[in-house]
Coordinates of N, CA and C in Angstrom, one line a residue:
M1 N 0.9 28.6 -22.2 CA 1.7 27.3 -22.0 C 1.6 26.6 -23.6
S2 N 2.4 26.3 -24.3 CA 2.1 25.8 -25.7 C 1.4 24.6 -25.6
E3 N 1.0 24.2 -26.8 CA 0.5 22.8 -27.1 C 1.6 21.7 -26.6
E4 N 2.5 21.8 -27.3 CA 3.8 20.6 -27.0 C 4.2 20.6 -25.5
Q5 N 3.9 21.9 -24.8 CA 4.5 21.9 -23.5 C 3.3 21.0 -22.6
K6 N 2.3 21.3 -23.0 CA 0.9 20.6 -22.3 C 1.2 18.9 -22.6
I7 N 1.6 18.4 -23.8 CA 1.6 17.1 -24.3 C 2.8 16.5 -23.4
R8 N 3.8 17.4 -23.2 CA 5.1 16.6 -22.5 C 4.7 16.8 -20.9
N9 N 4.0 17.7 -20.5 CA 3.6 17.7 -19.0 C 2.7 16.3 -18.5
R10 N 1.9 16.2 -19.6 CA 0.8 15.2 -18.9 C 1.6 13.7 -18.9
W11 N 2.7 13.6 -19.8 CA 3.6 12.4 -19.4 C 4.0 12.3 -18.0
I12 N 4.2 13.6 -17.8 CA 4.6 13.5 -16.0 C 3.8 12.7 -15.0
V13 N 2.4 13.2 -15.4 CA 1.2 12.9 -14.7 C 0.9 11.4 -14.8
V14 N 1.4 11.0 -16.1 CA 1.3 9.1 -16.1 C 2.8 8.8 -15.3
I15 N 3.6 9.5 -15.2 CA 5.1 8.7 -14.3 C 4.7 8.7 -13.0
G16 N 3.9 9.8 -12.8 CA 3.8 10.1 -10.9 C 2.4 8.9 -10.6
A17 N 1.8 8.8 -11.6 CA 0.6 7.6 -11.5 C 1.1 6.4 -11.2
I18 N 2.3 6.3 -12.0 CA 3.0 4.6 -12.1 C 3.6 4.8 -10.7
M19 N 4.5 5.3 -10.1 CA 4.9 5.8 -9.2 C 4.0 5.4 -7.8
I20 N 3.0 6.1 -7.9 CA 2.1 5.9 -6.8 C 1.4 4.5 -6.7
Q21 N 1.1 4.2 -8.0 CA 0.4 2.6 -7.9 C 1.6 1.6 -7.7
L22 N 2.9 1.9 -7.7 CA 4.1 1.1 -7.4 C 4.0 0.8 -5.8
A23 N 3.8 2.1 -5.3 CA 3.9 2.0 -3.9 C 2.5 1.3 -3.2
L24 N 1.4 1.6 -3.8 CA 0.0 0.9 -3.5 C 0.2 -0.6 -3.7
G25 N 0.7 -1.4 -4.8 CA 0.9 -2.5 -5.1 C 1.4 -3.2 -3.7
T26 N 2.2 -2.6 -2.7 CA 2.8 -3.4 -1.8 C 2.0 -4.1 -0.9
I27 N 0.4 -4.0 -1.0 CA -0.6 -4.7 -0.5 C -0.5 -6.0 -0.7
Y28 N -0.3 -6.3 -1.9 CA -0.1 -8.0 -2.5 C 1.1 -8.3 -2.0
S29 N 1.9 -7.9 -1.3 CA 3.6 -8.2 -0.6 C 2.9 -9.2 0.7
W30 N 1.6 -9.1 1.2 CA 1.4 -9.5 2.6 C 2.0 -11.1 3.0
G31 N 1.7 -11.6 1.7 CA 1.9 -13.1 2.0 C 3.4 -13.6 2.1
T32 N 4.2 -12.4 1.8 CA 5.8 -12.6 1.9 C 5.9 -12.1 3.4
L33 N 5.4 -11.0 3.6 CA 5.5 -10.3 4.9 C 5.2 -11.3 6.1
T34 N 4.3 -12.1 6.1 CA 3.7 -12.9 7.1 C 4.8 -13.9 7.5
V35 N 5.8 -14.3 6.8 CA 6.8 -15.3 7.0 C 7.6 -14.7 8.2
F36 N 7.7 -13.2 8.1 CA 8.7 -12.5 8.9 C 7.7 -12.0 10.3
L37 N 6.6 -11.5 9.9 CA 5.5 -11.1 11.2 C 5.1 -12.1 11.8
S38 N 4.8 -13.2 11.5 CA 4.2 -14.4 12.2 C 4.6 -14.6 13.5
P39 N 6.1 -14.8 13.5 CA 6.6 -15.3 14.9 C 6.5 -14.2 15.9
Y40 N 6.2 -12.8 15.5 CA 6.0 -11.8 16.9 C 4.6 -11.5 17.2
L41 N 3.6 -12.4 16.6 CA 2.1 -12.5 16.9 C 2.1 -13.4 18.0
S42 N 1.1 -12.7 19.3 CA 0.9 -13.7 20.1 C -0.3 -14.7 19.9
E43 N -0.9 -14.8 18.8 CA -1.9 -15.6 18.6 C -1.4 -16.5 17.5
I44 N -2.4 -17.2 16.8 CA -2.3 -18.6 16.1 C -1.4 -17.7 14.9
K45 N -0.1 -18.2 13.9 CA 0.0 -17.6 12.8 C -0.7 -17.9 11.9
E46 N -1.7 -18.6 11.7 CA -2.6 -18.7 10.5 C -3.6 -17.8 10.5
L47 N -4.0 -17.0 11.6 CA -4.6 -15.9 11.6 C -4.2 -14.7 10.6
T48 N -3.2 -14.6 10.2 CA -2.7 -13.6 9.4 C -3.2 -13.4 8.0
V49 N -3.9 -14.4 7.5 CA -4.4 -14.4 6.3 C -5.9 -13.6 6.3
F50 N -6.6 -13.6 7.4 CA -7.5 -12.6 7.6 C -7.2 -11.1 7.7
I51 N -5.9 -10.7 7.7 CA -5.5 -9.5 7.7 C -5.4 -8.9 6.3
F52 N -4.8 -9.6 5.4 CA -5.0 -9.3 4.2 C -6.5 -9.3 3.5
G53 N -7.4 -10.0 4.1 CA -8.6 -10.3 3.5 C -9.2 -8.8 4.0
I54 N -9.1 -8.8 5.1 CA -9.7 -7.1 5.8 C -9.1 -6.2 5.2
G55 N -7.7 -5.9 4.8 CA -7.0 -5.0 4.1 C -7.6 -5.1 2.7
L56 N -8.1 -5.7 2.0 CA -8.6 -5.7 0.6 C -10.0 -5.3 0.7
L57 N -10.9 -5.7 1.8 CA -12.2 -5.1 2.0 C -12.2 -3.3 2.3
S58 N -11.2 -3.4 3.0 CA -11.0 -2.0 3.5 C -10.8 -1.0 2.3
F59 N -9.7 -1.6 1.3 CA -9.2 -1.2 -0.1 C -10.7 -0.7 -0.8
A60 N -11.5 -1.7 -0.9 CA -12.4 -1.9 -1.9 C -13.6 -0.8 -1.3
I61 N -14.0 -0.6 -0.1 CA -15.2 0.0 0.5 C -14.6 1.4 0.4
T62 N -13.2 1.5 0.6 CA -12.8 3.1 0.7 C -12.7 3.6 -0.6
M63 N -12.3 2.8 -1.5 CA -12.8 3.3 -2.9 C -13.9 4.1 -3.6
I64 N -15.0 3.4 -3.1 CA -16.1 4.0 -3.1 C -16.3 5.5 -2.7
F65 N -15.9 5.8 -1.6 CA -16.1 7.2 -1.3 C -14.9 7.9 -1.7
A66 N -13.7 7.3 -2.0 CA -12.7 7.9 -2.5 C -12.8 8.8 -4.0
G67 N -13.5 8.1 -4.7 CA -13.8 8.6 -6.1 C -14.6 10.0 -6.0
K68 N -15.6 9.9 -5.3 CA -16.5 11.4 -4.7 C -15.7 12.3 -4.2
L69 N -14.8 11.7 -3.0 CA -13.9 12.8 -2.7 C -13.0 13.5 -3.4
Q70 N -12.3 12.7 -4.2 CA -11.2 13.3 -5.0 C -11.9 14.1 -6.2
Q71 N -13.1 14.3 -6.5 CA -13.5 15.1 -7.3 C -14.2 16.3 -6.5
K72 N -14.4 16.4 -5.0 CA -14.6 17.2 -4.5 C -13.6 18.2 -3.9
Y73 N -12.6 17.2 -3.4 CA -11.4 17.8 -2.8 C -9.9 17.8 -3.6
G74 N -10.2 17.3 -4.8 CA -9.0 17.3 -5.5 C -8.0 15.9 -5.4
P75 N -7.7 15.5 -6.5 CA -7.1 14.1 -6.5 C -5.5 14.2 -5.3
R76 N -5.0 15.6 -5.5 CA -3.7 15.4 -4.6 C -4.1 15.6 -3.1
N77 N -5.1 16.1 -2.9 CA -5.5 15.8 -1.2 C -5.9 14.4 -0.9
I78 N -6.9 13.8 -1.8 CA -6.8 12.5 -1.5 C -5.8 11.6 -1.4
A79 N -4.8 11.7 -2.3 CA -3.7 11.0 -2.6 C -2.7 11.2 -1.3
I80 N -2.7 12.4 -0.9 CA -2.1 12.3 0.3 C -2.7 11.8 1.6
L81 N -4.0 11.9 1.7 CA -4.6 11.2 2.9 C -4.5 9.8 2.6
G82 N -4.3 9.4 1.5 CA -4.1 7.8 1.2 C -2.9 7.4 1.7
G83 N -1.6 8.4 1.6 CA -0.3 8.2 1.6 C -0.2 8.2 3.4
V84 N -0.9 9.2 3.8 CA -0.7 9.3 5.4 C -1.3 8.2 6.1
L85 N -2.7 7.6 5.6 CA -3.4 6.4 6.3 C -2.4 5.2 5.9
M86 N -1.6 5.3 4.8 CA -0.6 4.0 4.6 C 0.3 4.0 5.4
G87 N 1.1 5.2 5.5 CA 2.3 5.1 6.1 C 2.1 4.9 7.7
G88 N 0.9 5.9 8.1 CA 0.5 5.5 9.3 C 0.0 4.2 9.9
G89 N -0.4 3.3 9.1 CA -1.0 2.1 9.2 C 0.4 1.1 9.4
V90 N 1.3 1.4 8.7 CA 2.6 0.7 8.8 C 3.5 0.8 9.8
I91 N 3.6 2.1 10.1 CA 4.0 2.5 11.5 C 3.4 2.1 12.7
L92 N 2.2 2.2 12.9 CA 1.4 1.7 13.9 C 1.5 0.0 14.1
S93 N 1.4 -0.6 12.8 CA 1.5 -2.1 12.7 C 2.9 -2.5 13.5
A94 N 3.8 -1.6 13.3 CA 5.2 -2.2 13.7 C 5.1 -2.4 15.5
F95 N 4.3 -1.7 16.1 CA 4.1 -2.0 17.4 C 3.2 -2.6 18.0
M96 N 2.6 -3.5 16.8 CA 1.4 -4.4 17.3 C 2.2 -6.0 17.7
T97 N 1.6 -6.4 18.6 CA 2.0 -7.9 18.8 C 0.9 -9.0 18.9
T98 N -0.4 -8.5 18.4 CA -1.6 -9.1 18.8 C -2.4 -9.0 17.3
F99 N -3.2 -10.0 17.1 CA -3.9 -10.3 16.1 C -4.7 -9.1 15.5
I100 N -5.5 -8.8 16.3 CA -6.4 -7.6 16.4 C -5.8 -6.2 16.2
G101 N -4.7 -6.0 17.0 CA -3.8 -4.8 16.6 C -3.5 -4.4 15.1
L102 N -2.8 -5.8 14.7 CA -2.3 -5.9 13.1 C -3.5 -5.7 12.2
L103 N -4.8 -6.4 12.8 CA -5.9 -6.2 12.0 C -6.3 -4.7 11.4
I104 N -6.4 -4.0 12.7 CA -6.8 -2.7 12.9 C -5.7 -1.7 12.0
T105 N -4.5 -1.8 12.5 CA -3.5 -1.2 11.8 C -3.3 -1.4 10.3
Y106 N -2.9 -2.7 10.0 CA -2.6 -3.2 8.8 C -3.8 -3.4 7.8
G107 N -4.6 -4.1 8.2 CA -5.8 -4.3 7.5 C -6.6 -3.1 7.3
I108 N -6.9 -2.2 8.3 CA -8.1 -1.5 8.1 C -7.5 0.0 7.7
I109 N -6.3 0.4 8.6 CA -6.0 1.8 8.3 C -5.0 1.9 6.9
F110 N -4.0 0.7 6.7 CA -3.1 0.9 5.8 C -4.2 0.2 4.5
G111 N -5.1 -0.5 4.6 CA -6.0 -0.9 3.4 C -7.0 0.2 3.1
A112 N -7.1 1.3 4.2 CA -8.1 2.6 3.4 C -7.2 3.6 2.7
G113 N -6.1 3.3 3.3 CA -4.8 4.4 2.6 C -4.8 4.0 1.0
I114 N -4.7 2.6 0.9 CA -4.8 2.0 -0.6 C -5.9 2.5 -1.4
G115 N -7.2 2.5 -0.9 CA -8.3 2.8 -1.4 C -8.1 4.4 -1.7
F116 N -8.0 5.1 -0.8 CA -8.0 6.7 -0.9 C -6.7 6.8 -2.1
G117 N -5.7 6.2 -2.4 CA -4.4 6.5 -3.3 C -5.0 6.2 -4.4
Y118 N -5.3 5.0 -4.3 CA -5.7 4.0 -5.7 C -6.2 4.8 -6.9
V119 N -7.6 5.6 -6.6 CA -8.3 6.4 -7.4 C -7.9 7.5 -8.1
C120 N -6.7 8.1 -7.4 CA -6.7 9.7 -7.7 C -5.3 9.3 -8.9
P121 N -4.6 8.6 -9.1 CA -3.7 8.3 -9.8 C -4.3 8.0 -11.4
I122 N -5.5 7.2 -11.3 CA -6.2 6.6 -12.6 C -6.9 7.8 -12.9
A123 N -7.6 8.6 -12.0 CA -8.8 9.6 -12.6 C -7.8 10.8 -13.3
S124 N -6.5 11.1 -12.4 CA -5.9 12.0 -12.7 C -5.1 11.9 -14.3
A125 N -4.9 10.8 -14.5 CA -4.1 10.4 -15.8 C -5.1 10.2 -16.8
S126 N -6.2 9.9 -16.8 CA -7.2 9.7 -17.6 C -7.7 11.1 -18.1
K127 N -7.8 12.0 -17.0 CA -8.1 13.3 -17.5 C -7.2 14.1 -19.0
W128 N -5.9 13.7 -18.4 CA -4.9 14.3 -19.3 C -4.9 13.6 -20.5
F129 N -5.5 12.5 -20.8 CA -5.5 11.6 -22.1 C -6.7 11.2 -22.3
P130 N -7.8 12.0 -23.0 CA -9.3 11.8 -22.9 C -8.9 11.0 -24.2
D131 N -7.9 10.9 -24.9 CA -8.2 10.3 -26.3 C -7.5 8.7 -26.1
K132 N -7.1 8.6 -25.0 CA -6.1 7.3 -24.7 C -6.4 7.0 -23.3
K133 N -7.7 7.0 -22.7 CA -8.0 6.7 -21.3 C -7.7 5.1 -21.0
G134 N -8.2 4.2 -21.9 CA -8.1 2.9 -21.7 C -6.3 2.5 -21.3
F135 N -5.5 2.8 -22.4 CA -4.2 2.6 -22.5 C -3.4 3.2 -21.2
I136 N -3.9 4.4 -21.1 CA -3.2 5.2 -19.9 C -3.4 4.5 -18.5
N137 N -4.6 4.2 -18.2 CA -5.2 3.4 -17.0 C -4.6 2.1 -17.1
G138 N -4.7 1.3 -18.1 CA -3.7 0.2 -18.3 C -2.1 0.0 -17.6
I139 N -1.6 1.4 -18.0 CA -0.1 1.6 -17.8 C -0.2 2.2 -16.2
A140 N -1.2 2.8 -15.5 CA -1.2 3.1 -14.3 C -1.5 1.9 -13.5
V141 N -2.4 0.9 -14.0 CA -2.8 -0.2 -13.2 C -1.5 -1.2 -13.1
A142 N -0.8 -1.4 -14.2 CA 0.4 -2.3 -14.4 C 1.5 -1.7 -13.2
G143 N 1.5 -0.6 -12.8 CA 2.3 -0.1 -11.7 C 1.6 -0.8 -10.3
F144 N 0.6 -1.0 -10.2 CA 0.1 -1.3 -9.1 C 0.6 -3.2 -9.0
G145 N 0.4 -3.9 -9.8 CA 1.1 -4.8 -10.1 C 2.6 -5.3 -10.0
A146 N 3.2 -4.3 -10.5 CA 4.9 -4.1 -10.6 C 5.1 -4.0 -9.0
G147 N 4.5 -3.1 -8.5 CA 5.0 -2.9 -7.0 C 5.0 -4.2 -6.0
S148 N 3.9 -5.0 -6.3 CA 3.8 -6.3 -5.8 C 5.1 -7.1 -6.1
F149 N 5.5 -7.2 -7.5 CA 6.5 -7.8 -8.0 C 7.6 -7.2 -7.4
I150 N 7.9 -6.1 -7.4 CA 9.2 -5.7 -6.9 C 9.3 -5.7 -5.4
F151 N 8.4 -5.4 -4.7 CA 8.5 -5.7 -3.3 C 8.6 -6.9 -2.6
N152 N 7.9 -8.1 -3.6 CA 8.1 -9.3 -2.9 C 9.7 -9.7 -3.2
Y153 N 10.4 -9.2 -3.7 CA 12.0 -9.4 -4.1 C 12.5 -8.7 -3.0
V154 N 12.2 -7.5 -2.6 CA 12.9 -6.6 -1.8 C 13.0 -7.5 -0.3
I155 N 11.5 -7.7 0.2 CA 11.3 -8.3 1.2 C 11.9 -9.7 1.5
K156 N 11.9 -10.3 0.4 CA 12.5 -11.8 0.5 C 14.0 -11.8 0.5
S157 N 14.7 -10.8 -0.1 CA 16.2 -10.7 0.2 C 16.6 -11.3 1.7
S158 N 17.8 -11.8 1.3 CA 17.9 -12.1 3.0 C 18.5 -10.7 3.9
T159 N 18.8 -9.8 3.4 CA 19.3 -8.7 3.9 C 18.1 -7.7 4.4
A160 N 17.1 -7.7 3.6 CA 16.0 -6.6 3.7 C 15.2 -7.5 4.8
S161 N 15.0 -9.1 4.7 CA 14.2 -9.4 5.7 C 14.7 -9.4 7.4
T162 N 16.1 -9.5 7.2 CA 17.0 -9.5 8.5 C 16.9 -8.2 9.0
V163 N 17.1 -7.1 8.1 CA 17.1 -5.6 8.6 C 15.6 -5.3 9.2
F164 N 14.9 -5.8 8.2 CA 13.2 -5.4 8.6 C 12.9 -5.9 9.9
A165 N 13.2 -7.1 10.1 CA 12.8 -7.7 11.3 C 13.6 -7.1 12.3
K166 N 14.8 -6.9 12.4 CA 15.5 -6.4 13.5 C 15.1 -4.9 13.6
A167 N 14.8 -4.0 12.8 CA 15.2 -2.7 12.9 C 13.5 -2.4 13.5
V168 N 12.5 -3.4 13.1 CA 11.2 -2.7 13.3 C 10.8 -3.3 14.5
Y169 N 10.7 -4.8 14.7 CA 10.1 -5.5 15.8 C 11.4 -5.9 17.0
D170 N 12.4 -6.2 16.8 CA 13.5 -6.5 17.9 C 13.2 -5.3 18.8
P171 N 13.6 -4.3 18.5 CA 13.3 -3.1 19.9 C 12.2 -2.9 20.4
I172 N 10.9 -3.4 20.0 CA 9.9 -3.6 20.7 C 9.4 -4.6 21.4
T173 N 9.5 -5.9 20.6 CA 9.2 -6.8 21.2 C 10.3 -7.9 21.9
I174 N 11.0 -7.5 22.8 CA 12.3 -8.2 23.4 C 11.6 -9.1 24.4
N175 N 11.1 -10.1 23.8 CA 10.2 -11.3 24.7 C 10.4 -12.6 24.7
P176 N 11.1 -13.2 25.8 CA 11.6 -14.2 25.1 C 10.7 -15.5 24.8
E177 N 9.5 -15.3 25.5 CA 8.5 -16.2 24.8 C 8.1 -16.0 23.3
I178 N 8.2 -15.0 22.8 CA 8.2 -14.3 21.5 C 9.2 -15.1 20.6
A179 N 10.4 -14.7 21.1 CA 11.6 -15.2 20.4 C 11.8 -16.7 20.5
L180 N 11.3 -17.4 21.3 CA 11.5 -18.7 21.2 C 10.6 -19.3 20.1
R181 N 9.7 -18.7 19.2 CA 8.8 -19.2 18.2 C 9.6 -18.8 17.0
I182 N 10.5 -18.1 17.0 CA 11.0 -17.6 15.6 C 11.9 -18.7 15.3

């Protein structure tokens, strides 16, 4: 592989890092999601703020271990683990109608997925750009913030919110008591 080919290929790593970080940034869309999720919970709506806090705590704690694990098992494997935990956490949270259920599935499992996924694109991109580590890490982390920005608008759009609520929660929680709270 020529030097020019290597230089071109390293930008693909940066694009991949941005794409992963866009998906991970959805954790900051929690405030927008709670508007649609709160009516389906059987507890006090105000408790949903703790789910976000636990998600961030899970994210932070998991990152400590994810850095070491990605060095041992490779960033691809740890990023896949993060994606599986994120996806599993979201899917399982669709079945939850209690605060504790959502705390475990979205707060802990989804948050851990973000922690595993967050470290890998940054580590990989900076290895490909030893001469521009700060710049490349800045680009990758900007994807994290952009993910929140984009998904907040997707969730807020009336079509997306209606489709989200109907597709995920209505088939599962057809409960007249819960329906009265909407």
